[in-house]
Short mmCIF file of C-alpha atoms and ligand atoms in Angstrom, two decimals:
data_model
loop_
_atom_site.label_atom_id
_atom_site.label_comp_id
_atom_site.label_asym_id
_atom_site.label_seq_id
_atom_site.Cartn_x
_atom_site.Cartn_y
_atom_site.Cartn_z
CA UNK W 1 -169.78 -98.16 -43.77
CA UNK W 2 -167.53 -98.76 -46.96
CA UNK W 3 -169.08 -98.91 -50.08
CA UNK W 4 -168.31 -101.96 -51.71
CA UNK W 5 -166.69 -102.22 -55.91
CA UNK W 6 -165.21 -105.13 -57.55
CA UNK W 7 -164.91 -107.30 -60.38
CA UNK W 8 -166.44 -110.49 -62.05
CA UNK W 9 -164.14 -112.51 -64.81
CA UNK W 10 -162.75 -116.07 -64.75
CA UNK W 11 -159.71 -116.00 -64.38
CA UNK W 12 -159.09 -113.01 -62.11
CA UNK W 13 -156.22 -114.05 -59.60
CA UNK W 14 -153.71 -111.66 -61.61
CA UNK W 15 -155.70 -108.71 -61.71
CA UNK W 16 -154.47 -104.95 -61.69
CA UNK W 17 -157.79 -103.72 -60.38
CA UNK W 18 -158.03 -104.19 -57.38
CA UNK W 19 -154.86 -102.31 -56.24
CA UNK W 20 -155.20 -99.71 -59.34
CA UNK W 21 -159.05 -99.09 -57.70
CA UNK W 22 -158.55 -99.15 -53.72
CA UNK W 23 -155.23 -96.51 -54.30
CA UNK W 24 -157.35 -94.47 -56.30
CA UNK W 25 -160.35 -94.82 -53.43
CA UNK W 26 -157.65 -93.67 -50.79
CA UNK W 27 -156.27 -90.63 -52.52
CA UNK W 28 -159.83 -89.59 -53.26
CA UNK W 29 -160.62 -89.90 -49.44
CA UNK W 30 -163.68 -91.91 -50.09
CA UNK W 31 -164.21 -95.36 -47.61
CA UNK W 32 -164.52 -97.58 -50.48
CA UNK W 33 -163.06 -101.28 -51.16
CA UNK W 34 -162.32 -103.32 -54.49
CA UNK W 35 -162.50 -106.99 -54.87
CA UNK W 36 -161.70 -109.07 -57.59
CA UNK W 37 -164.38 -112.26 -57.50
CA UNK W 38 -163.52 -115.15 -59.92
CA UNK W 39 -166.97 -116.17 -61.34
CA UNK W 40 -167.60 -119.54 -63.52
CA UNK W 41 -169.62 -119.34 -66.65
CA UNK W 42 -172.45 -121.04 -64.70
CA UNK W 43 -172.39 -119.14 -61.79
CA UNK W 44 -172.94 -115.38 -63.80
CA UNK W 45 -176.59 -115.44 -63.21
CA UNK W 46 -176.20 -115.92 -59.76
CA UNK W 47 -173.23 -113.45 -59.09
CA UNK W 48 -175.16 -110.90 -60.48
CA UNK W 49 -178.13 -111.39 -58.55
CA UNK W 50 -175.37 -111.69 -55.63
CA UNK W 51 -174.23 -108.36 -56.75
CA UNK W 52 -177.62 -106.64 -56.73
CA UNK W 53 -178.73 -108.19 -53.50
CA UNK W 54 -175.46 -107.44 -51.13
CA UNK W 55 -175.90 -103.57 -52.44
CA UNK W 56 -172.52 -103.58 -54.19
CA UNK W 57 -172.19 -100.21 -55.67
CA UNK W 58 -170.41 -101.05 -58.81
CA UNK W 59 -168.56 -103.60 -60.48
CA UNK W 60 -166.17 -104.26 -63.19
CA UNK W 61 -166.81 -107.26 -65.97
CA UNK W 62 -164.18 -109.05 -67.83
CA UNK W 63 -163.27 -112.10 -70.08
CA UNK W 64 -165.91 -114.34 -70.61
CA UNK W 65 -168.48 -112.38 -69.28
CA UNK W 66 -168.40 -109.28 -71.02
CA UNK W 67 -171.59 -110.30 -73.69
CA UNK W 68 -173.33 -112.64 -71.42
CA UNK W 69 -173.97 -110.18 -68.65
CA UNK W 70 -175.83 -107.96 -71.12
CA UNK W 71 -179.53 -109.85 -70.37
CA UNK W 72 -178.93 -110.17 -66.88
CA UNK W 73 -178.87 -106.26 -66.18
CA UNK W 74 -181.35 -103.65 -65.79
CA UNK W 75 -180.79 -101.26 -68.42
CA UNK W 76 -177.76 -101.23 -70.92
CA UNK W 77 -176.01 -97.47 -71.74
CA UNK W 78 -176.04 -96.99 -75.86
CA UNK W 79 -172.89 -96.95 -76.41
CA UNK W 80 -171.92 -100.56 -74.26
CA UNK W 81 -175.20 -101.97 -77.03
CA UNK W 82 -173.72 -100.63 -79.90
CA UNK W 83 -170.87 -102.06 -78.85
CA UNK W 84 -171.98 -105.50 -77.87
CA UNK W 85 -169.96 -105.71 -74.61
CA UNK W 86 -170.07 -104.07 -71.04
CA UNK W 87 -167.30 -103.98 -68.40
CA UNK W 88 -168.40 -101.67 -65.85
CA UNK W 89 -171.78 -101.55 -64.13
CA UNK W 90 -173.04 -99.59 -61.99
CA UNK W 91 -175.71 -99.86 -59.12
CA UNK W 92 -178.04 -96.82 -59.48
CA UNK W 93 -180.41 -96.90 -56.71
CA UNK W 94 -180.94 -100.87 -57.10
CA UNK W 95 -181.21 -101.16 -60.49
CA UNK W 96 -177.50 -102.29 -62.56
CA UNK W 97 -177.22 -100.23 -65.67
CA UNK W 98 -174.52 -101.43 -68.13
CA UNK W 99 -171.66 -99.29 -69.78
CA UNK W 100 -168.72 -99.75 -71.43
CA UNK W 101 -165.18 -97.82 -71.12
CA UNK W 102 -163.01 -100.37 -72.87
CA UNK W 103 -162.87 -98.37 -76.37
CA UNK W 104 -162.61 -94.72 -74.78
CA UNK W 105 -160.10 -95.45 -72.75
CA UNK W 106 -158.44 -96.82 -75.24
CA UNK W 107 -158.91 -93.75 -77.27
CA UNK W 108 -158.36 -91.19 -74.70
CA UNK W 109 -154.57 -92.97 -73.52
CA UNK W 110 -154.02 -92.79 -77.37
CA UNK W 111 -154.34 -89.19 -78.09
CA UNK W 112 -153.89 -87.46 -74.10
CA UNK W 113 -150.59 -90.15 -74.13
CA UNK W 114 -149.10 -89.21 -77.39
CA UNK W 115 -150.86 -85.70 -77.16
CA UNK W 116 -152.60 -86.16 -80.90
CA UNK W 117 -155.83 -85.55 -82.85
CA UNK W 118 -157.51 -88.22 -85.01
CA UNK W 119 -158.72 -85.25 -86.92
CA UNK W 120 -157.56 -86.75 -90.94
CA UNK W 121 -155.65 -89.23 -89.61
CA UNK W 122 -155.36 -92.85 -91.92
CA UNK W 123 -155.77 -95.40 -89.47
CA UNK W 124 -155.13 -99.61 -89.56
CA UNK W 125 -156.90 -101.85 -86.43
CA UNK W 126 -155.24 -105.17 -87.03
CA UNK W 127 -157.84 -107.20 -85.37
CA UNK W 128 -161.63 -108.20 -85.50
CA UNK W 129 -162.32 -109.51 -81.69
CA UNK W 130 -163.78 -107.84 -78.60
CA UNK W 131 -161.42 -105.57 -78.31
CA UNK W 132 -161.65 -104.21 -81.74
CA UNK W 133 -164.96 -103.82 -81.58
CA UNK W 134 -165.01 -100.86 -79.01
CA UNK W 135 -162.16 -99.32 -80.28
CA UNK W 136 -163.37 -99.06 -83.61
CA UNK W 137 -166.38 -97.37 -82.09
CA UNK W 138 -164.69 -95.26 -80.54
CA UNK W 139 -162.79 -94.59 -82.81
CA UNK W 140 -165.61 -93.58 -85.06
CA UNK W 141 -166.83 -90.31 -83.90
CA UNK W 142 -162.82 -88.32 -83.60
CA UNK W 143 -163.46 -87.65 -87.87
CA UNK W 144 -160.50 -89.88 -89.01
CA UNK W 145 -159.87 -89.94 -92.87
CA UNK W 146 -160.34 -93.89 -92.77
CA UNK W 147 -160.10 -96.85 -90.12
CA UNK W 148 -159.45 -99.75 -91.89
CA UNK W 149 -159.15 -103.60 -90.51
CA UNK W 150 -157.19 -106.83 -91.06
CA UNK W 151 -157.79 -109.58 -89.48
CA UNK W 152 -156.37 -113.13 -89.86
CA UNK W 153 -160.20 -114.30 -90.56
CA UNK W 154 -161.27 -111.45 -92.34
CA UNK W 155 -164.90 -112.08 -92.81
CA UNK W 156 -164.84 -110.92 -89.42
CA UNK W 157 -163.43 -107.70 -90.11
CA UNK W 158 -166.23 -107.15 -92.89
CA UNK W 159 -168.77 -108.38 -90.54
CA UNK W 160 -167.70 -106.04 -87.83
CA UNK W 161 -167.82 -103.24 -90.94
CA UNK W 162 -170.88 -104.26 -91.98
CA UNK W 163 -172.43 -104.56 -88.62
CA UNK W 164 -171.32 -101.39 -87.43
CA UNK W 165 -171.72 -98.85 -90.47
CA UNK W 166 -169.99 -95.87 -89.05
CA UNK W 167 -169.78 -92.74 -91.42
CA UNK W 168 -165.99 -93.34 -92.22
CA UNK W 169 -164.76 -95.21 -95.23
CA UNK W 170 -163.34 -99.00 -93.81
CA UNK W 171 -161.83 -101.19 -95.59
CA UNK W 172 -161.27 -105.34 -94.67
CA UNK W 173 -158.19 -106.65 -95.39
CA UNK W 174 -156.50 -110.20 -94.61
CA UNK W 175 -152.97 -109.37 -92.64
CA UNK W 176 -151.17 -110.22 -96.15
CA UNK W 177 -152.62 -107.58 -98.04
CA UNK W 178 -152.33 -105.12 -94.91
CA UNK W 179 -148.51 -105.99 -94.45
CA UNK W 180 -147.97 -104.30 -98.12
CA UNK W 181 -150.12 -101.60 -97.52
CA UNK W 182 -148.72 -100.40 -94.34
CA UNK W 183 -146.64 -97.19 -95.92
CA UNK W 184 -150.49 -95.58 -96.24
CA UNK W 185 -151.44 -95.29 -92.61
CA UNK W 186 -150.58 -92.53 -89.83
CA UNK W 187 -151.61 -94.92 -87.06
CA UNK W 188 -151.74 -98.90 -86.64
CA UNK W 189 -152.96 -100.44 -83.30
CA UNK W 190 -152.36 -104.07 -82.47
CA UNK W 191 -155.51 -105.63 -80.69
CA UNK W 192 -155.18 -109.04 -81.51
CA UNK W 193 -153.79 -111.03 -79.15
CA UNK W 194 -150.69 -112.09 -81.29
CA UNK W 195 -147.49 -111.22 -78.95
CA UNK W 196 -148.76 -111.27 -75.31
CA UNK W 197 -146.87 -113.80 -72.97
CA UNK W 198 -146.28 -116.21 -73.34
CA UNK W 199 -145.74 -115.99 -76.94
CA UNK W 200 -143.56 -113.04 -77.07
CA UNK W 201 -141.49 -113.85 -79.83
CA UNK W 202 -144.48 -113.51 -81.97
CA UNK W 203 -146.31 -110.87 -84.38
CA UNK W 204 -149.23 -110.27 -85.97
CA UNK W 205 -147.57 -109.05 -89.36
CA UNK W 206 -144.20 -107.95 -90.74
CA UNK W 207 -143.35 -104.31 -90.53
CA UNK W 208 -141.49 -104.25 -93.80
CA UNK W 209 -143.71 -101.02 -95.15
CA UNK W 210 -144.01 -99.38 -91.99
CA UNK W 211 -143.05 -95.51 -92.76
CA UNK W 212 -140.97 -93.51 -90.42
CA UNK W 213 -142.69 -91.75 -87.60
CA UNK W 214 -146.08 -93.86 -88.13
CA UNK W 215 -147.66 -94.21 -85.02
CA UNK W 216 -147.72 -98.05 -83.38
CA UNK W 217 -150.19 -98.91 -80.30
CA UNK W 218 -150.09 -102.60 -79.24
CA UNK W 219 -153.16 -102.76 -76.81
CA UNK W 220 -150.86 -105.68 -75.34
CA UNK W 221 -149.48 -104.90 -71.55
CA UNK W 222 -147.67 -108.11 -70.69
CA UNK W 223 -144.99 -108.06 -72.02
CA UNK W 224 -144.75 -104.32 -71.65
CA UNK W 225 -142.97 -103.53 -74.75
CA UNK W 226 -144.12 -106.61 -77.21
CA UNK W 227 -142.39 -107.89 -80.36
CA UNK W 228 -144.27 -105.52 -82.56
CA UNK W 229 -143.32 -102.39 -80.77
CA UNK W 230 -139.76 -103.64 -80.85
CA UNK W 231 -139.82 -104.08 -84.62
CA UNK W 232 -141.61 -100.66 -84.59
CA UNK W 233 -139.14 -98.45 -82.98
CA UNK W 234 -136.31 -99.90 -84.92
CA UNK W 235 -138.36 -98.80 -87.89
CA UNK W 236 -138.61 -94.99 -86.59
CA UNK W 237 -142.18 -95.16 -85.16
CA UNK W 238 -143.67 -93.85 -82.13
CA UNK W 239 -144.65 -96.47 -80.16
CA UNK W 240 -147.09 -96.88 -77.26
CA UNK W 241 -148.32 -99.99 -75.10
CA UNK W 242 -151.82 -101.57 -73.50
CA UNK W 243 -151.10 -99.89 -70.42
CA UNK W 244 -152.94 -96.48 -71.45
CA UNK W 245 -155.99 -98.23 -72.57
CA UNK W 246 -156.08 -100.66 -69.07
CA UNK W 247 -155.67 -97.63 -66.74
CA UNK W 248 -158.24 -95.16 -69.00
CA UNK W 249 -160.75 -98.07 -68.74
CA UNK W 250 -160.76 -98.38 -65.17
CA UNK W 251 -160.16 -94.26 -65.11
CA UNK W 252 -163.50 -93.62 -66.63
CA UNK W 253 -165.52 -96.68 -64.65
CA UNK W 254 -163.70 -94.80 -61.70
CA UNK W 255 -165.31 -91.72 -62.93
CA UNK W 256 -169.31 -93.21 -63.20
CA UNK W 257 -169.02 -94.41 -59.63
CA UNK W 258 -167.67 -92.05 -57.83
CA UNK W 259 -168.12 -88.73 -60.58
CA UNK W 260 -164.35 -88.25 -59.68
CA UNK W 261 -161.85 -88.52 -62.98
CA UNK W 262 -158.64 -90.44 -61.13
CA UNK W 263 -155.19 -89.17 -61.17
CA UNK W 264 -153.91 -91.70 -64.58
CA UNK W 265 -150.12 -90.70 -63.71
CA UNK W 266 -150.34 -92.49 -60.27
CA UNK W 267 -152.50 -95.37 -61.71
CA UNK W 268 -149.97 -95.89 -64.54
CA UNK W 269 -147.37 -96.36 -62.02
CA UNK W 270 -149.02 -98.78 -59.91
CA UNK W 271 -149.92 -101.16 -62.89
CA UNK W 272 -146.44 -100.67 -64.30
CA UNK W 273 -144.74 -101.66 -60.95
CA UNK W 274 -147.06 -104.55 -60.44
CA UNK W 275 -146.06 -105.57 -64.08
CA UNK W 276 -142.39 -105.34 -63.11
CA UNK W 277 -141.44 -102.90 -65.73
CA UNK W 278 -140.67 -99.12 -66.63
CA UNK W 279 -142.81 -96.70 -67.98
CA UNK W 280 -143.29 -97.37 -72.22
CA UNK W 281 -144.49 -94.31 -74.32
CA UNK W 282 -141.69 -93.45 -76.52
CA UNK W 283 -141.56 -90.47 -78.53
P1 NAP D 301 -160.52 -111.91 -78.84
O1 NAP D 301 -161.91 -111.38 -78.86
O2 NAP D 301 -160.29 -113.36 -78.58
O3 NAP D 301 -159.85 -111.52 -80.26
C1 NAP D 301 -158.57 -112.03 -80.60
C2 NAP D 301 -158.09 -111.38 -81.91
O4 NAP D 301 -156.74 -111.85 -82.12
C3 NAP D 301 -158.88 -111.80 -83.15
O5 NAP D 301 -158.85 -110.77 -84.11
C4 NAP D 301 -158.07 -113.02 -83.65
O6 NAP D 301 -158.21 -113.29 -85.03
C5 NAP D 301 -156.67 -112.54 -83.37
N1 NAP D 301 -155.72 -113.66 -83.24
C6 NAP D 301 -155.62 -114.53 -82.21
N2 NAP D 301 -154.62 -115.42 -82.45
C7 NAP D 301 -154.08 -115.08 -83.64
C8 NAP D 301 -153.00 -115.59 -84.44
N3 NAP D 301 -152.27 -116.65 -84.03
N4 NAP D 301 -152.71 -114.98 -85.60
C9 NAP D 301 -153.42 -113.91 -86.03
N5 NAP D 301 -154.45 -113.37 -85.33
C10 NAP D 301 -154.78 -113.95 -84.16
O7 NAP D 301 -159.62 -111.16 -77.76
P2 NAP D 301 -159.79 -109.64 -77.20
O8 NAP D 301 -160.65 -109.66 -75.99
O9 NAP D 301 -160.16 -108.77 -78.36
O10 NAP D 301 -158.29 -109.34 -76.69
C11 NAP D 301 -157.22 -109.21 -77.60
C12 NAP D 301 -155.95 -108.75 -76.89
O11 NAP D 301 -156.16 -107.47 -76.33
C13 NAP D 301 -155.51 -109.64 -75.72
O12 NAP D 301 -154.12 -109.75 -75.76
C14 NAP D 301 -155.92 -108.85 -74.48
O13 NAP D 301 -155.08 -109.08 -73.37
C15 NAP D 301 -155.73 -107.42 -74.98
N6 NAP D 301 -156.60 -106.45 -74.27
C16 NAP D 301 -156.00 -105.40 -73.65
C17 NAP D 301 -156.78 -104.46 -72.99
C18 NAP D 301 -156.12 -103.30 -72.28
O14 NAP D 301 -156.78 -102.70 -71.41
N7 NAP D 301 -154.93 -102.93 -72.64
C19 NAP D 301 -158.18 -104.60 -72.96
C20 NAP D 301 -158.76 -105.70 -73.63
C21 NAP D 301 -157.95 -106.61 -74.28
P3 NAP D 301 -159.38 -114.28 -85.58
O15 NAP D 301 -160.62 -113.42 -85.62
O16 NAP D 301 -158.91 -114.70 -86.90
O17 NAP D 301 -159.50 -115.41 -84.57
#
């Protein structure tokens, strides 16, 4: 009998999962199937019950469920707490344990992608949201010189520094004062939402300052290259979109179901086809 994987988010009609998931399945020769299930806010408690009682083996969580689910699951990996957020669970003998793979992948597509180390490395999130949040604690333990924030309300950027005291020096600052400070950082990663379709014509801050060969990752994949990585390569950077971060994610939730790492290459390529686009990492 096939196992059964999927995942819970409202909306999730335009998902990459499910076809990203079931190739991966196929090439891995296990029977498996992934289905994308569009749950209401109401209906969480119920879907998860669902999940549990059907004997689904895993599942992935997204947008708006990714706090909520945290009290409705058995047990809740250390990381996915600190974090605040899970979006992949998986069903270990009955019981739904919790993780999350949103900030590692992110972190693994940024330095296996561009082939880097962190090691030293000045570093600028613009952002303060959900997505920030795991990738600055992810961030935290590669030993970067400083990962600093800016964030259009940016007593959510100190919160999230506050909150999350991780043994590198941070800094809040509002997107004004990051916009002059740019020159100062190796790497600057886009994670607000500022650019993504339909608003393409649109960034989160000017790239006046921006030094030559700085490194630019916009965790944005629609449009595939966004106005800020324009802007970016004009200036001389090296510039790298969301769709790293989306197929490491589901890479490493891949990974705790099945304790088989995917083949990234082939996933990249179906999410970039489905996305109607070519390949973006320029170097
Ligand atoms: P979120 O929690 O709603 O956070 C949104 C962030 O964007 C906040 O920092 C917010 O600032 C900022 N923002 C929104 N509108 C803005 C504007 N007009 N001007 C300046 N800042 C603005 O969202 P999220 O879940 O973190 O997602 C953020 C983006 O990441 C989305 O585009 C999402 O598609 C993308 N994403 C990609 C992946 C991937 O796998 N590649 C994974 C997750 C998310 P305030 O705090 O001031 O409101």
């Amino acid at each position: 009998m096939k196992k059964l994987f999927g995942l819970i988010g409202c909306p999730v009609h335009h998902s990459m999962s499910p076809l990203m998931h079931n190739d991966a399945f196929k090439q891995i020769g296990v029977a498996a199937y992934y289905h994308a299930f569009h749950v209401e806010k109401e209906h969480l408690q119920d879907a998860v019950q669902g999940m549990k009682a059907l004997g689904i083996a895993g599942f992935n969580v997204t947008i708006p469920h990714k706090t909520t689910i945290i009290p409705l699951l058995d047990d809740i990996d250390e990381t996915a707490l600190q974090i605040g957020a899970v979006n992949t669970v998986v069903n270990e003998n009955g019981r739904l344990i919790g993780y999350n793979t949103d900030g590692e992948g992110f972190v693994r597509a940024l330095c296996e992608e561009l082939n880097i180390e962190l090691t030293g490395k000045h570093i600028l999130l613009i952002g303060a949201g959900g997505a920030a949040r795991g990738i600055y604690f992810s961030l935290a333990s590669r030993k970067a010189a400083c990962i600093d924030l800016c964030n259009r309300t940016v007593d959510k950027a100190k919160e999230l520094i506050n909150e999350r005291k991780i043994p590198v020096l941070s800094r809040a600052y509002s997107l004004d004062e990051a916009q002059q400070l740019l020159g100062n950082y190796d790497i600057i990663i886009n994670t607000t939402s500022v650019g993504m379709y339909p608003n393409v014509e649109e960034m989160p801050l000017s790239l006046t300052n921006l030094k030559k060969g700085t490194i630019v990752s916009d965790i944005i994949y629609n449009p595939l290259e966004t106005m800020l990585l324009k802007e970016a390569k004009r200036c001389g950077a090296i510039t790298q979109n969301g769709v790293g971060m989306f197929v490491y994610q589901g890479a490493l939730a891949f990974e705790k179901w099945t304790g088989i790492f995917p083949d990234t290459n082939r996933m990249k390529q179906i999410v970039i086809e489905q996305l109607g686009g070519k390949r973006h990492v320029n170097r």
